[in-house]
Amino acid sequence: MDAAPRPIPDVGGFLRKATLAARLGRIGVMVRRGGLTYLSAERLLRIRQELKRLQRDNVPGEALEFGVALGGSAIMIARHVRGQRRFLGYDVFGLIPPPGAKDPQAAHQRYAEITSGHSAGIGGQLYYGYRNDLMGEVSGRLASFGVPVDGHSVTLVQGRFEETVPATLPDQVAFAHIDCDWHDPVAHILASLLPRLSPGAAIVIDDYEDYGGCRSATDAFLAAHPEMEMMATSPNALLRRRTTPRQSAS
């Protein structure tokens, strides 16, 4: 009797994953394997590539994140800019605020799932919004990766964005990662960042293709501010501040 044919290994898929992991870097791989981020490897890679570009081009300013959650992407950002820029992470460090009137029904359904207590965490973990001391957990993780919260090089700012922003923003911003889902916080953060963005600065918006409110807030911001340019929309959106004024069509 003939033996069943053996499945052919997906060598191409293995090589693609290995190449992506190499490009992502050791810290990015570690935070994903540790279940510390919801971001895909491709989304983390976008962040890493922009941070490298900002360093190469000597774009001045600090690095910020809005929506820290378990701290995985914060760890990667803070490690990358260590010794070059300050890192500030903004979050309520608890249950996220609800969506608003400008968010579609899907966002409200998602929030109902969260508030019901039945939202699943990464890999079977307790969902981050249900944890008693999320800020303490994130602080501990940052320290374990060599970027302790010291109030200067690394700072965590707790509170709703409309309460902490723009009052606690640095004067100059080179990079911001916005991961806060709903329309109103995205719109508020973008408007608050604009006067502080250096020429060439980058904003990565995680939820542009995931939540309609985030998308509409971003689109309205871009339409109102031609000094900002959309460079990509997938897997996460990338905005840059132009280094030269946009030329009007003749």
mmCIF file of C-alpha atoms in Angstrom:
data_model
loop_
_atom_site.group_PDB
_atom_site.id
_atom_site.type_symbol
_atom_site.label_atom_id
_atom_site.label_comp_id
_atom_site.label_asym_id
_atom_site.label_seq_id
_atom_site.Cartn_x
_atom_site.Cartn_y
_atom_site.Cartn_z
ATOM 1 C CA MET A 1 0.000 0.000 0.000
ATOM 2 C CA ASP A 2 1.385 3.374 -0.988
ATOM 3 C CA ALA A 3 2.165 5.776 1.848
ATOM 4 C CA ALA A 4 0.234 9.022 1.927
ATOM 5 C CA PRO A 5 2.227 11.878 0.448
ATOM 6 C CA ARG A 6 3.866 14.130 2.977
ATOM 7 C CA PRO A 7 2.701 17.755 3.014
ATOM 8 C CA ILE A 8 5.114 20.126 1.348
ATOM 9 C CA PRO A 9 6.530 22.622 3.877
ATOM 10 C CA ASP A 10 5.583 26.233 3.251
ATOM 11 C CA VAL A 11 9.169 27.351 2.896
ATOM 12 C CA GLY A 12 8.134 30.678 1.404
ATOM 13 C CA GLY A 13 5.851 31.465 4.328
ATOM 14 C CA PHE A 14 8.558 30.543 6.818
ATOM 15 C CA LEU A 15 11.069 32.789 5.080
ATOM 16 C CA ARG A 16 8.600 35.690 4.995
ATOM 17 C CA LYS A 17 7.987 35.369 8.732
ATOM 18 C CA ALA A 18 11.709 35.122 9.442
ATOM 19 C CA THR A 19 12.414 38.192 7.317
ATOM 20 C CA LEU A 20 9.638 40.155 9.021
ATOM 21 C CA ALA A 21 10.941 39.182 12.457
ATOM 22 C CA ALA A 22 14.444 40.301 11.510
ATOM 23 C CA ARG A 23 13.139 43.657 10.286
ATOM 24 C CA LEU A 24 10.985 44.063 13.383
ATOM 25 C CA GLY A 25 13.943 43.695 15.718
ATOM 26 C CA ARG A 26 14.423 41.811 18.977
ATOM 27 C CA ILE A 27 12.246 44.076 21.144
ATOM 28 C CA GLY A 28 9.329 43.986 18.709
ATOM 29 C CA VAL A 29 9.478 40.205 18.556
ATOM 30 C CA MET A 30 9.650 39.961 22.353
ATOM 31 C CA VAL A 31 6.606 42.142 23.039
ATOM 32 C CA ARG A 32 4.545 40.171 20.530
ATOM 33 C CA ARG A 33 5.622 36.799 21.873
ATOM 34 C CA GLY A 34 4.968 38.039 25.394
ATOM 35 C CA GLY A 35 1.375 38.983 24.583
ATOM 36 C CA LEU A 36 2.016 42.646 25.379
ATOM 37 C CA THR A 37 0.491 44.204 22.263
ATOM 38 C CA TYR A 38 -2.554 43.861 20.027
ATOM 39 C CA LEU A 39 -0.542 45.208 17.093
ATOM 40 C CA SER A 40 0.448 42.873 14.288
ATOM 41 C CA ALA A 41 4.094 42.534 13.338
ATOM 42 C CA GLU A 42 3.384 44.623 10.239
ATOM 43 C CA ARG A 43 1.915 47.467 12.307
ATOM 44 C CA LEU A 44 4.827 47.430 14.720
ATOM 45 C CA LEU A 45 7.211 47.456 11.777
ATOM 46 C CA ARG A 46 5.586 50.645 10.460
ATOM 47 C CA ILE A 47 6.325 52.314 13.810
ATOM 48 C CA ARG A 48 9.911 51.076 13.848
ATOM 49 C CA GLN A 49 10.564 52.217 10.289
ATOM 50 C CA GLU A 50 9.280 55.715 11.015
ATOM 51 C CA LEU A 51 11.365 55.998 14.172
ATOM 52 C CA LYS A 52 14.447 55.009 12.178
ATOM 53 C CA ARG A 53 13.621 57.597 9.499
ATOM 54 C CA LEU A 54 13.182 60.343 12.090
ATOM 55 C CA GLN A 55 16.544 59.485 13.601
ATOM 56 C CA ARG A 56 18.231 59.378 10.187
ATOM 57 C CA ASP A 57 16.734 62.722 9.148
ATOM 58 C CA ASN A 58 17.418 64.381 12.518
ATOM 59 C CA VAL A 59 13.789 65.447 12.967
ATOM 60 C CA PRO A 60 13.627 67.181 16.371
ATOM 61 C CA GLY A 61 11.026 66.481 19.029
ATOM 62 C CA GLU A 62 9.741 63.878 21.456
ATOM 63 C CA ALA A 63 7.987 60.529 20.886
ATOM 64 C CA LEU A 64 4.441 60.051 22.171
ATOM 65 C CA GLU A 65 1.838 57.307 22.383
ATOM 66 C CA PHE A 66 -1.876 57.752 23.017
ATOM 67 C CA GLY A 67 -3.426 54.475 24.129
ATOM 68 C CA VAL A 68 -0.741 52.470 25.924
ATOM 69 C CA ALA A 69 -2.835 49.427 26.941
ATOM 70 C CA LEU A 70 -0.456 46.640 28.052
ATOM 71 C CA GLY A 71 2.621 48.633 27.056
ATOM 72 C CA GLY A 72 4.038 46.551 24.216
ATOM 73 C CA SER A 73 4.344 49.271 21.589
ATOM 74 C CA ALA A 74 5.341 51.778 24.287
ATOM 75 C CA ILE A 75 8.258 49.529 25.192
ATOM 76 C CA MET A 76 9.372 49.337 21.572
ATOM 77 C CA ILE A 77 9.104 53.098 21.053
ATOM 78 C CA ALA A 78 10.817 53.988 24.333
ATOM 79 C CA ARG A 79 13.667 51.566 23.671
ATOM 80 C CA HIS A 80 14.181 52.892 20.154
ATOM 81 C CA VAL A 81 14.381 56.548 21.222
ATOM 82 C CA ARG A 82 16.333 55.924 24.435
ATOM 83 C CA GLY A 83 19.056 58.535 24.818
ATOM 84 C CA GLN A 84 17.745 60.562 21.841
ATOM 85 C CA ARG A 85 14.219 61.697 22.707
ATOM 86 C CA ARG A 86 11.801 61.652 25.592
ATOM 87 C CA PHE A 87 8.919 59.182 25.522
ATOM 88 C CA LEU A 88 5.505 60.097 26.921
ATOM 89 C CA GLY A 89 2.688 57.542 27.104
ATOM 90 C CA TYR A 90 -0.914 58.686 27.601
ATOM 91 C CA ASP A 91 -3.754 56.456 28.795
ATOM 92 C CA VAL A 92 -6.551 56.225 31.345
ATOM 93 C CA PHE A 93 -4.868 52.981 32.480
ATOM 94 C CA GLY A 94 -8.264 51.492 33.150
ATOM 95 C CA LEU A 95 -11.546 51.002 31.332
ATOM 96 C CA ILE A 96 -11.522 53.122 28.181
ATOM 97 C CA PRO A 97 -14.129 55.913 27.822
ATOM 98 C CA PRO A 98 -17.174 55.218 25.620
ATOM 99 C CA PRO A 99 -17.493 56.118 21.942
ATOM 100 C CA GLY A 100 -19.480 59.207 21.010
ATOM 101 C CA ALA A 101 -22.182 60.369 18.637
ATOM 102 C CA LYS A 102 -19.799 60.433 15.656
ATOM 103 C CA ASP A 103 -18.826 56.780 16.053
ATOM 104 C CA PRO A 104 -20.730 54.082 14.119
ATOM 105 C CA GLN A 105 -22.861 51.411 15.732
ATOM 106 C CA ALA A 106 -20.055 48.854 15.561
ATOM 107 C CA ALA A 107 -18.001 50.941 17.993
ATOM 108 C CA HIS A 108 -20.894 51.111 20.459
ATOM 109 C CA GLN A 109 -21.396 47.354 20.171
ATOM 110 C CA ARG A 110 -17.721 46.787 20.871
ATOM 111 C CA TYR A 111 -17.912 49.044 23.913
ATOM 112 C CA ALA A 112 -20.980 47.188 25.197
ATOM 113 C CA GLU A 113 -18.946 43.976 25.025
ATOM 114 C CA ILE A 114 -16.126 45.606 27.008
ATOM 115 C CA THR A 115 -18.398 46.996 29.727
ATOM 116 C CA SER A 116 -20.221 43.660 30.021
ATOM 117 C CA GLY A 117 -17.022 42.192 31.443
ATOM 118 C CA HIS A 118 -16.760 39.604 28.674
ATOM 119 C CA SER A 119 -14.019 41.106 26.517
ATOM 120 C CA ALA A 120 -11.211 38.601 26.019
ATOM 121 C CA GLY A 121 -7.590 39.529 26.552
ATOM 122 C CA ILE A 122 -4.606 38.506 24.438
ATOM 123 C CA GLY A 123 -3.971 34.766 24.534
ATOM 124 C CA GLY A 124 -6.501 34.145 27.284
ATOM 125 C CA GLN A 125 -5.138 36.858 29.577
ATOM 126 C CA LEU A 126 -7.416 39.141 31.563
ATOM 127 C CA TYR A 127 -8.456 42.047 29.330
ATOM 128 C CA TYR A 128 -6.263 45.044 30.167
ATOM 129 C CA GLY A 129 -9.205 47.320 30.971
ATOM 130 C CA TYR A 130 -10.268 45.027 33.816
ATOM 131 C CA ARG A 131 -6.947 45.121 35.677
ATOM 132 C CA ASN A 132 -6.648 46.797 39.068
ATOM 133 C CA ASP A 133 -3.213 48.393 38.583
ATOM 134 C CA LEU A 134 -2.572 48.606 34.863
ATOM 135 C CA MET A 135 -0.305 51.632 35.229
ATOM 136 C CA GLY A 136 1.824 49.745 37.745
ATOM 137 C CA GLU A 137 2.034 46.756 35.415
ATOM 138 C CA VAL A 138 3.097 48.905 32.474
ATOM 139 C CA SER A 139 5.663 50.755 34.601
ATOM 140 C CA GLY A 140 7.141 47.440 35.676
ATOM 141 C CA ARG A 141 7.353 46.187 32.117
ATOM 142 C CA LEU A 142 9.065 49.340 30.901
ATOM 143 C CA ALA A 143 11.631 48.981 33.692
ATOM 144 C CA SER A 144 12.217 45.320 32.839
ATOM 145 C CA PHE A 145 13.070 46.362 29.273
ATOM 146 C CA GLY A 146 15.579 48.965 30.432
ATOM 147 C CA VAL A 147 13.399 52.070 30.065
ATOM 148 C CA PRO A 148 12.096 52.812 33.577
ATOM 149 C CA VAL A 149 9.509 55.504 34.174
ATOM 150 C CA ASP A 150 11.557 58.359 35.634
ATOM 151 C CA GLY A 151 9.368 61.359 34.850
ATOM 152 C CA HIS A 152 11.865 62.704 32.352
ATOM 153 C CA SER A 153 13.210 60.242 29.776
ATOM 154 C CA VAL A 154 10.089 58.104 30.166
ATOM 155 C CA THR A 155 6.794 59.505 31.453
ATOM 156 C CA LEU A 156 3.322 58.005 31.795
ATOM 157 C CA VAL A 157 0.397 60.440 31.897
ATOM 158 C CA GLN A 158 -2.821 59.055 33.379
ATOM 159 C CA GLY A 159 -6.248 60.469 32.570
ATOM 160 C CA ARG A 160 -8.734 61.077 29.794
ATOM 161 C CA PHE A 161 -7.110 62.707 26.785
ATOM 162 C CA GLU A 162 -9.340 65.774 26.891
ATOM 163 C CA GLU A 163 -8.118 66.356 30.464
ATOM 164 C CA THR A 164 -4.385 65.789 29.912
ATOM 165 C CA VAL A 165 -3.966 67.052 26.336
ATOM 166 C CA PRO A 166 -2.720 69.577 25.327
ATOM 167 C CA ALA A 167 -1.711 70.741 28.833
ATOM 168 C CA THR A 168 0.993 68.086 29.305
ATOM 169 C CA LEU A 169 2.270 67.878 25.728
ATOM 170 C CA PRO A 170 5.922 68.710 25.052
ATOM 171 C CA ASP A 171 6.701 71.807 23.005
ATOM 172 C CA GLN A 172 8.018 69.825 20.042
ATOM 173 C CA VAL A 173 6.862 66.441 18.742
ATOM 174 C CA ALA A 174 8.595 64.226 16.189
ATOM 175 C CA PHE A 175 6.483 61.081 16.518
ATOM 176 C CA ALA A 176 3.057 60.101 17.805
ATOM 177 C CA HIS A 177 1.306 56.745 17.818
ATOM 178 C CA ILE A 178 -2.458 57.171 18.210
ATOM 179 C CA ASP A 179 -4.304 54.026 19.291
ATOM 180 C CA CYS A 180 -7.520 55.230 20.905
ATOM 181 C CA ASP A 181 -10.245 53.838 18.641
ATOM 182 C CA TRP A 182 -13.001 56.465 18.709
ATOM 183 C CA HIS A 183 -13.677 59.669 16.756
ATOM 184 C CA ASP A 184 -13.559 62.323 19.483
ATOM 185 C CA PRO A 185 -10.236 61.405 21.121
ATOM 186 C CA VAL A 186 -8.553 61.011 17.732
ATOM 187 C CA ALA A 187 -9.852 64.414 16.572
ATOM 188 C CA HIS A 188 -8.813 66.070 19.848
ATOM 189 C CA ILE A 189 -5.315 64.597 19.812
ATOM 190 C CA LEU A 190 -4.661 65.477 16.164
ATOM 191 C CA ALA A 191 -5.759 69.085 16.678
ATOM 192 C CA SER A 192 -3.635 69.369 19.822
ATOM 193 C CA LEU A 193 -0.536 67.904 18.185
ATOM 194 C CA LEU A 194 -0.589 70.024 15.039
ATOM 195 C CA PRO A 195 1.099 73.209 16.365
ATOM 196 C CA ARG A 196 3.814 71.105 18.009
ATOM 197 C CA LEU A 197 4.767 68.894 15.066
ATOM 198 C CA SER A 198 8.230 69.401 13.607
ATOM 199 C CA PRO A 199 8.581 69.463 9.806
ATOM 200 C CA GLY A 200 8.923 65.821 8.808
ATOM 201 C CA ALA A 201 7.204 64.577 11.979
ATOM 202 C CA ALA A 202 5.172 61.369 11.765
ATOM 203 C CA ILE A 203 1.832 60.283 13.184
ATOM 204 C CA VAL A 204 0.866 56.608 13.027
ATOM 205 C CA ILE A 205 -2.856 55.973 13.547
ATOM 206 C CA ASP A 206 -3.560 52.381 14.463
ATOM 207 C CA ASP A 207 -7.337 52.196 14.030
ATOM 208 C CA TYR A 208 -7.792 54.011 10.706
ATOM 209 C CA GLU A 209 -9.031 50.888 8.928
ATOM 210 C CA ASP A 210 -10.691 49.361 12.002
ATOM 211 C CA TYR A 211 -13.085 52.007 13.347
ATOM 212 C CA GLY A 212 -15.129 54.409 11.218
ATOM 213 C CA GLY A 213 -14.990 57.217 13.764
ATOM 214 C CA CYS A 214 -11.202 57.160 13.797
ATOM 215 C CA ARG A 215 -11.166 57.228 10.005
ATOM 216 C CA SER A 216 -13.598 60.153 9.693
ATOM 217 C CA ALA A 217 -11.694 62.182 12.308
ATOM 218 C CA THR A 218 -8.429 61.593 10.451
ATOM 219 C CA ASP A 219 -9.911 62.420 7.055
ATOM 220 C CA ALA A 220 -11.431 65.673 8.362
ATOM 221 C CA PHE A 221 -8.101 66.658 9.909
ATOM 222 C CA LEU A 222 -6.246 66.053 6.651
ATOM 223 C CA ALA A 223 -8.820 67.981 4.638
ATOM 224 C CA ALA A 224 -8.436 70.988 6.940
ATOM 225 C CA HIS A 225 -4.636 70.924 7.112
ATOM 226 C CA PRO A 226 -2.800 70.658 3.782
ATOM 227 C CA GLU A 227 0.510 70.828 5.629
ATOM 228 C CA MET A 228 -0.194 67.212 6.621
ATOM 229 C CA GLU A 229 0.135 64.367 4.133
ATOM 230 C CA MET A 230 -1.268 60.835 4.196
ATOM 231 C CA MET A 231 1.550 58.482 3.240
ATOM 232 C CA ALA A 232 -0.262 55.144 3.740
ATOM 233 C CA THR A 233 -3.505 53.773 5.141
ATOM 234 C CA SER A 234 -2.690 50.093 5.637
ATOM 235 C CA PRO A 235 -1.939 48.204 7.823
ATOM 236 C CA ASN A 236 -2.047 51.382 9.923
ATOM 237 C CA ALA A 237 -2.278 54.955 8.712
ATOM 238 C CA LEU A 238 0.855 57.067 8.380
ATOM 239 C CA LEU A 239 0.681 60.866 8.333
ATOM 240 C CA ARG A 240 3.651 63.187 7.963
ATOM 241 C CA ARG A 241 4.038 66.912 8.303
ATOM 242 C CA ARG A 242 5.377 68.294 5.054
ATOM 243 C CA THR A 243 8.870 69.757 5.120
ATOM 244 C CA THR A 244 7.942 72.276 2.419
ATOM 245 C CA PRO A 245 4.599 73.980 1.707
ATOM 246 C CA ARG A 246 2.266 72.125 -0.629
ATOM 247 C CA GLN A 247 2.273 73.623 -4.119
ATOM 248 C CA SER A 248 -1.156 74.645 -5.370
ATOM 249 C CA ALA A 249 -2.273 73.373 -8.763
ATOM 250 C CA SER A 250 -1.757 75.917 -11.558
#
